[in-house]
CSV table of N, CA and C in Angstrom, one decimal:
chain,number,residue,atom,x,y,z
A,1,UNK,N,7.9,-29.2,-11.9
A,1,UNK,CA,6.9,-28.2,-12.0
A,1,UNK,C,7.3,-27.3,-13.2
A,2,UNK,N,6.3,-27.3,-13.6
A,2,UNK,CA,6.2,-26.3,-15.1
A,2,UNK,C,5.8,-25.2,-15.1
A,3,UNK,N,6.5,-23.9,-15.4
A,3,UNK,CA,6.3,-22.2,-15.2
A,3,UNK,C,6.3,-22.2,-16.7
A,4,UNK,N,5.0,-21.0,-16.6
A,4,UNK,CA,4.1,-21.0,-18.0
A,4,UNK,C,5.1,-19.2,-18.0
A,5,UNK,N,6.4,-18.9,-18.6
A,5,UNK,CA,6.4,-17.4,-19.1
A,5,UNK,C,5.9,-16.9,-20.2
A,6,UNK,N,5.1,-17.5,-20.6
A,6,UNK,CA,4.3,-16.7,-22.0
A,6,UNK,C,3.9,-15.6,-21.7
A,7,UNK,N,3.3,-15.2,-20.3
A,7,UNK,CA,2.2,-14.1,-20.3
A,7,UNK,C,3.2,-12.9,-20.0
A,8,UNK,N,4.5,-13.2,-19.7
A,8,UNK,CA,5.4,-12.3,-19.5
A,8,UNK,C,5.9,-11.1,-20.7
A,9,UNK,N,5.5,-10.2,-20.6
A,9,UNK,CA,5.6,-9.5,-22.2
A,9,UNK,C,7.4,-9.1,-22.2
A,10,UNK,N,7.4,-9.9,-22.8
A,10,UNK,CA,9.0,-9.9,-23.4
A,10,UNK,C,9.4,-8.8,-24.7
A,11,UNK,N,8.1,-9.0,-24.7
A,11,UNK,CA,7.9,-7.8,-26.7
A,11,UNK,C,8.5,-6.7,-26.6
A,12,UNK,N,8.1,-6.0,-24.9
A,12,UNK,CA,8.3,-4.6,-25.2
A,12,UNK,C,9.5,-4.1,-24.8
A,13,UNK,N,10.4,-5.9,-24.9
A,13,UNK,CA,12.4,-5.7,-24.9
A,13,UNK,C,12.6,-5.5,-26.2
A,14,UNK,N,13.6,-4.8,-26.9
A,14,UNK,CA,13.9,-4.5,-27.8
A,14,UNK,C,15.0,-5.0,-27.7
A,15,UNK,N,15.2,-6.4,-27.5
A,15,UNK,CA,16.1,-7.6,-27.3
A,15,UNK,C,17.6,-6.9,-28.2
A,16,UNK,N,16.8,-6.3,-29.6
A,16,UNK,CA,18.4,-6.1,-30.9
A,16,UNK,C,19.2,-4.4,-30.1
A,17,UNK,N,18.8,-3.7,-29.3
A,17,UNK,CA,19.7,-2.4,-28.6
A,17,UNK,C,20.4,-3.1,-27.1
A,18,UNK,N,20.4,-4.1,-27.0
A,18,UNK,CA,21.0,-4.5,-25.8
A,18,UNK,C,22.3,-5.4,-26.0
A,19,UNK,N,23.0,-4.7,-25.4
A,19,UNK,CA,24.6,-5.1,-26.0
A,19,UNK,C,25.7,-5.7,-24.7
A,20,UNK,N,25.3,-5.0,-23.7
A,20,UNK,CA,26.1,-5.2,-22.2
A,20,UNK,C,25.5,-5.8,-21.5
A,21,UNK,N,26.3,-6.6,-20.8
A,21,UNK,CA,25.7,-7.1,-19.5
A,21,UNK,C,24.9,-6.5,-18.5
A,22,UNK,N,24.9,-5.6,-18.0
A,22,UNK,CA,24.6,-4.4,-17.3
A,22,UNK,C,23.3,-3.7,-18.4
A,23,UNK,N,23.0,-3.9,-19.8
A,23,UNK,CA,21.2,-3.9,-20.1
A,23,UNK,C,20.4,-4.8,-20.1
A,24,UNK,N,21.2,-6.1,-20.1
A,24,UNK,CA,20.8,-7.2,-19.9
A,24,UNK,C,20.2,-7.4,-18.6
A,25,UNK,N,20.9,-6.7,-17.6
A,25,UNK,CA,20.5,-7.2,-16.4
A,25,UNK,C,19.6,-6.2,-15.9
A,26,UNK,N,19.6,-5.1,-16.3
A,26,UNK,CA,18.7,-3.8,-16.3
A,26,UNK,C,16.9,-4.6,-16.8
A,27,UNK,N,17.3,-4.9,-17.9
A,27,UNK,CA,15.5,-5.4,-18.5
A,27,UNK,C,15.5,-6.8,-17.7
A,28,UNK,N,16.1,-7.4,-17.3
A,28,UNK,CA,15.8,-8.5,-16.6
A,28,UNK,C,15.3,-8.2,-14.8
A,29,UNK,N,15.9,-7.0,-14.7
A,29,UNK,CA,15.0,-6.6,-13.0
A,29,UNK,C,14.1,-5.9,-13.5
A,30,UNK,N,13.8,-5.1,-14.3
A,30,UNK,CA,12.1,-4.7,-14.4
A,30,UNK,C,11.5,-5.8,-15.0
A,31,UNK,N,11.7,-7.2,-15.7
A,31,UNK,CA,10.5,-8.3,-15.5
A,31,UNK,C,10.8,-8.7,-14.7
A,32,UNK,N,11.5,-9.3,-13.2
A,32,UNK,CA,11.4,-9.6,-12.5
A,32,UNK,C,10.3,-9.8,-11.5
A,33,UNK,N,9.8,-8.8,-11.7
A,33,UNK,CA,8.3,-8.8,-10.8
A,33,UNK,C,7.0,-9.6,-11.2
A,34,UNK,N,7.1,-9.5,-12.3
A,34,UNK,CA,6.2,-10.1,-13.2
A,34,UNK,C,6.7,-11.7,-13.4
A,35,UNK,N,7.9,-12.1,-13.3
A,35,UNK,CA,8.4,-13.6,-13.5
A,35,UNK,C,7.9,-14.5,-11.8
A,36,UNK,N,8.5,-12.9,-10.6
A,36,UNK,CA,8.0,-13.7,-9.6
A,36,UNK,C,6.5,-13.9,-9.3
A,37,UNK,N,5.6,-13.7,-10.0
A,37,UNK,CA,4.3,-13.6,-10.0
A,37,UNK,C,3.7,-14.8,-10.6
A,38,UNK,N,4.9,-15.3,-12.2
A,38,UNK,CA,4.6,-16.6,-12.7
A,38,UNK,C,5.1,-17.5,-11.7
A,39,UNK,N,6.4,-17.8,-11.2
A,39,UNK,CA,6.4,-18.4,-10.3
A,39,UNK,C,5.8,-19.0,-9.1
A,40,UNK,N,5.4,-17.6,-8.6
A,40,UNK,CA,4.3,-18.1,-7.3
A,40,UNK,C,3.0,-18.7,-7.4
A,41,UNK,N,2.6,-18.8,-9.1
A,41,UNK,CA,1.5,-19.5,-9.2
A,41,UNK,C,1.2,-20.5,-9.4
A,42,UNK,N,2.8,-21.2,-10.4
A,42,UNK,CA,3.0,-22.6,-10.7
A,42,UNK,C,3.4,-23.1,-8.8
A,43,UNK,N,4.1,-22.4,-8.4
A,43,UNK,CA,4.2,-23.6,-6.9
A,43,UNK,C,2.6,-23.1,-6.5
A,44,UNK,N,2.3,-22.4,-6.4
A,44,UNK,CA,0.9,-22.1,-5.7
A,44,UNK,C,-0.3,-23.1,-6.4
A,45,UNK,N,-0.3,-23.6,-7.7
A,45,UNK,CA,-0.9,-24.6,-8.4
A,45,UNK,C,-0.5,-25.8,-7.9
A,46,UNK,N,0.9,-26.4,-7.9
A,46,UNK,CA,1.0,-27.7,-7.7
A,46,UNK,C,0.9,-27.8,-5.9
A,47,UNK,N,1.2,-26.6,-5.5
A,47,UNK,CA,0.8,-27.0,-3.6
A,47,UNK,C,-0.5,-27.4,-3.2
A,48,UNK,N,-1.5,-26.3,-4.0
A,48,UNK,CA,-3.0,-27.0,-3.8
A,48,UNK,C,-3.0,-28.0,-4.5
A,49,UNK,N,-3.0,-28.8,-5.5
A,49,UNK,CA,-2.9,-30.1,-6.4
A,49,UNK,C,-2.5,-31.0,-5.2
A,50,UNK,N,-1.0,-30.7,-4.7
A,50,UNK,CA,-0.5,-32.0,-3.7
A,50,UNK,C,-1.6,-32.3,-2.8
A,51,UNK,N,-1.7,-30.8,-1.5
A,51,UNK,CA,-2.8,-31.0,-0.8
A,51,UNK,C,-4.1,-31.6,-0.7
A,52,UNK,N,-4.5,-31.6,-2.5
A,52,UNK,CA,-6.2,-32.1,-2.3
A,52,UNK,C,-5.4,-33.7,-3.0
A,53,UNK,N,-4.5,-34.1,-3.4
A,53,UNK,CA,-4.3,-35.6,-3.0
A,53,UNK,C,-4.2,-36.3,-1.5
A,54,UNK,N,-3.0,-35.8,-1.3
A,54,UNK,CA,-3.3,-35.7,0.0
A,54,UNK,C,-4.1,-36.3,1.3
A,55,UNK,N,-5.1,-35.1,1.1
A,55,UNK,CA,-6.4,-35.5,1.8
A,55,UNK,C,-7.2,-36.3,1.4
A,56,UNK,N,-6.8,-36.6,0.1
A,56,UNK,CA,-8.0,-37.6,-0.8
A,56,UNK,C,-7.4,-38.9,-0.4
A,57,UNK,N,-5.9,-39.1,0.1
A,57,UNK,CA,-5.9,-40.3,0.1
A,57,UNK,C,-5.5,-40.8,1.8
A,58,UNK,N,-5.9,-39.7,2.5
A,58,UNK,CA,-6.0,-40.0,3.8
A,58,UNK,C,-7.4,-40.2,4.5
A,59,UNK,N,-8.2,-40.1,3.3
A,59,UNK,CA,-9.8,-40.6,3.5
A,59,UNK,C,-10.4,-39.6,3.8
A,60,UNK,N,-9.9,-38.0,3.8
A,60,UNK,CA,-10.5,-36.7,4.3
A,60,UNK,C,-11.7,-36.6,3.0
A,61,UNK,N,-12.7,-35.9,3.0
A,61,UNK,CA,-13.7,-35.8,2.0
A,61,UNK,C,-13.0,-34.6,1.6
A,62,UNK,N,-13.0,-34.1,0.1
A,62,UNK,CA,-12.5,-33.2,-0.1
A,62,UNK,C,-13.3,-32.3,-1.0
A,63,UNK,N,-13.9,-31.3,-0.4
A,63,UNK,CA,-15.2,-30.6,-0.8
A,63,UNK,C,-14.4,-29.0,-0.6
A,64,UNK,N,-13.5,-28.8,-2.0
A,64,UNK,CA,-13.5,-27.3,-1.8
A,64,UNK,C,-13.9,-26.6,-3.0
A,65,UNK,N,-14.1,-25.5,-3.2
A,65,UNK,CA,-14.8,-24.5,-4.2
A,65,UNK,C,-13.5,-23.7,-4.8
A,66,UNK,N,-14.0,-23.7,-5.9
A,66,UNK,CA,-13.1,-22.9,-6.7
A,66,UNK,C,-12.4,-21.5,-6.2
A,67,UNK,N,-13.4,-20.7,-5.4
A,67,UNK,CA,-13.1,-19.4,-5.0
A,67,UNK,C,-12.0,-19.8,-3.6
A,68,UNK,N,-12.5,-20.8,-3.1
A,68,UNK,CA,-11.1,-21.6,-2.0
A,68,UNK,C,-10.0,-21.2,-2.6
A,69,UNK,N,-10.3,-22.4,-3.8
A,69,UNK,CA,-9.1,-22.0,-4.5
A,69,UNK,C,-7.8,-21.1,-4.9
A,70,UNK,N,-8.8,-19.8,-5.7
A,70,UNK,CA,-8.6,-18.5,-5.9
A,70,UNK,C,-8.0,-18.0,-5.1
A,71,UNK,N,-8.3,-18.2,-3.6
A,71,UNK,CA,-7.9,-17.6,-2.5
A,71,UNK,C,-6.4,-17.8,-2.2
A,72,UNK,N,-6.5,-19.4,-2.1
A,72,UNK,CA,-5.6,-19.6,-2.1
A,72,UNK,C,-4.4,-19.4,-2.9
A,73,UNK,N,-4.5,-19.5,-3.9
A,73,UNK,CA,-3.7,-19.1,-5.1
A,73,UNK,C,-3.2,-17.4,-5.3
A,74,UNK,N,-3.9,-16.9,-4.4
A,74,UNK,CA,-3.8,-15.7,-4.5
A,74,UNK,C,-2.6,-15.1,-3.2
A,75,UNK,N,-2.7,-16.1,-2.2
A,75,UNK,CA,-2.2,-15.7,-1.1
A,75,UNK,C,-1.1,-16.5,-0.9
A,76,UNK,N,-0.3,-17.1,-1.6
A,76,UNK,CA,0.3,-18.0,-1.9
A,76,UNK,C,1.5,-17.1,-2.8
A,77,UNK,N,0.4,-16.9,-3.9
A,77,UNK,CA,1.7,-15.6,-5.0
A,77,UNK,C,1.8,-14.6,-3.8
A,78,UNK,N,1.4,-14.1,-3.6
A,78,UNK,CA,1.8,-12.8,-2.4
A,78,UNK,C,2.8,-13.3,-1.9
A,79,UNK,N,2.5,-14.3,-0.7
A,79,UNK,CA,3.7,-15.2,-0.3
A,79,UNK,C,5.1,-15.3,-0.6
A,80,UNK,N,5.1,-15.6,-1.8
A,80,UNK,CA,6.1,-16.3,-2.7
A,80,UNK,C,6.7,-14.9,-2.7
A,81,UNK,N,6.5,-14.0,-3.4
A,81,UNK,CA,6.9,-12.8,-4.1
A,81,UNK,C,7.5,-12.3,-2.6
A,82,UNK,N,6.9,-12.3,-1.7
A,82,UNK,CA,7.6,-11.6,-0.6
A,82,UNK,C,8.5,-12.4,-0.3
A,83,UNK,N,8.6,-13.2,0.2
A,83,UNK,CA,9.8,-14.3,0.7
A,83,UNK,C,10.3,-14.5,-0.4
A,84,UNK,N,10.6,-14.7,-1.4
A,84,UNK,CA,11.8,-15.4,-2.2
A,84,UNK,C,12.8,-15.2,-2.1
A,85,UNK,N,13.8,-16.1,-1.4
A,85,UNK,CA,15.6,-15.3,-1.5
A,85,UNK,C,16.3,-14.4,-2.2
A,86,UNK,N,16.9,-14.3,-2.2
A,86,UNK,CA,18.0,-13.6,-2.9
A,86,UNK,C,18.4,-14.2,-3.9
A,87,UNK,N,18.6,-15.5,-3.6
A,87,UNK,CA,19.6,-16.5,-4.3
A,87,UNK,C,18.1,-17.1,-5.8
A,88,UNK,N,16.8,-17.4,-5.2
A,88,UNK,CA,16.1,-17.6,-5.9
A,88,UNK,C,15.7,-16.3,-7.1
A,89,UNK,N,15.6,-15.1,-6.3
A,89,UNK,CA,15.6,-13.8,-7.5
A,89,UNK,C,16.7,-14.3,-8.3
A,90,UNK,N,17.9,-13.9,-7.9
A,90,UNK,CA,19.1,-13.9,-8.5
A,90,UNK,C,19.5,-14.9,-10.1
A,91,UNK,N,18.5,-16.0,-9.4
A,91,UNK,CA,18.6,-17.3,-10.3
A,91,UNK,C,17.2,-17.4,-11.6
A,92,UNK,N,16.7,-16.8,-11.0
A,92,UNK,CA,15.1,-15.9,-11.8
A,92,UNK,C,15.5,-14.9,-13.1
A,93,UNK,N,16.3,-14.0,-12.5
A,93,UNK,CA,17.1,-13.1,-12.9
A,93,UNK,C,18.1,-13.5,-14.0
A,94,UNK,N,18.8,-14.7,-13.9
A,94,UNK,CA,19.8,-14.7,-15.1
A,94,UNK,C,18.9,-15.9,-16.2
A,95,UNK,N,18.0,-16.5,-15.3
A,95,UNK,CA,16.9,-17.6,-16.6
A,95,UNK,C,16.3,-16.0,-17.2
A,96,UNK,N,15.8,-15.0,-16.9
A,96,UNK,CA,15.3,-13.7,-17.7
A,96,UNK,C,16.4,-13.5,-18.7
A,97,UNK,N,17.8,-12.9,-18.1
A,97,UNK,CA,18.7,-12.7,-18.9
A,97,UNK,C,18.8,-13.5,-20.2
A,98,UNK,N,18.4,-14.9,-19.8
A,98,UNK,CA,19.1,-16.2,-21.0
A,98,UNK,C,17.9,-15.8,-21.8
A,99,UNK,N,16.7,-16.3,-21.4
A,99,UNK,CA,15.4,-15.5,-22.3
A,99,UNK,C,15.8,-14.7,-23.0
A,100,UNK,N,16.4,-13.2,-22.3
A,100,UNK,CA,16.6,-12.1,-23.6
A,100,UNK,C,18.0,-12.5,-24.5
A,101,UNK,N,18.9,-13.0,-24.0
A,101,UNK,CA,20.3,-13.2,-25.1
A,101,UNK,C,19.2,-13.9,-26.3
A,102,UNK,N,18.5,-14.9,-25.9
A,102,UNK,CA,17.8,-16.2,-27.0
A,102,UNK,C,16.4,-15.8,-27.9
A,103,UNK,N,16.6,-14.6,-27.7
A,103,UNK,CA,15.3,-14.0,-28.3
A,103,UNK,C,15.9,-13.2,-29.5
């Protein structure tokens, strides 16, 4: 699965005043919320993707509408964002950090 962080504004880190571990990890929990949001979309994209195979190949007719969709995708990132472990933030958290050291 492929997580798109482009739309994450990384700009408004001033990546060259960050020196410690502890600013590092500071700008990396305020994008946090915003990374778990990319996240919940890419699983929330390939979940519906699996599903309408799926059904397609268990002979189910598969007649859903985009706004299904939407819905779905919508309530899925909610999902995600609430339930994600600790260990998954955590792990979210230092791929941010590496983002900022590489920038």
């Amino acid at each position: 699965m492929k997580i798109d962080f482009s739309n994450i504004d990384f700009s408004s880190v001033d990546t060259s005043s960050l020196e410690t571990e502890e600013e590092f990890r500071q700008e990396a929990k305020r994008l946090l919320p915003a990374a778990l949001l990319k996240v919940g979309e890419a699983v929330a994209e390939n979940t519906w993707e699996e599903l309408q195979k799926n059904l397609a190949k268990a002979g189910t007719k598969v007649k859903t509408s985009a706004s299904e969709k939407r819905q779905f995708v919508r309530e899925t990132i909610k999902n995600y964002q609430r339930s994600a472990s600790s260990r998954e933030r955590q792990e979210l958290e230092d791929y941010i950090v590496e983002i900022l050291r590489n920038s």
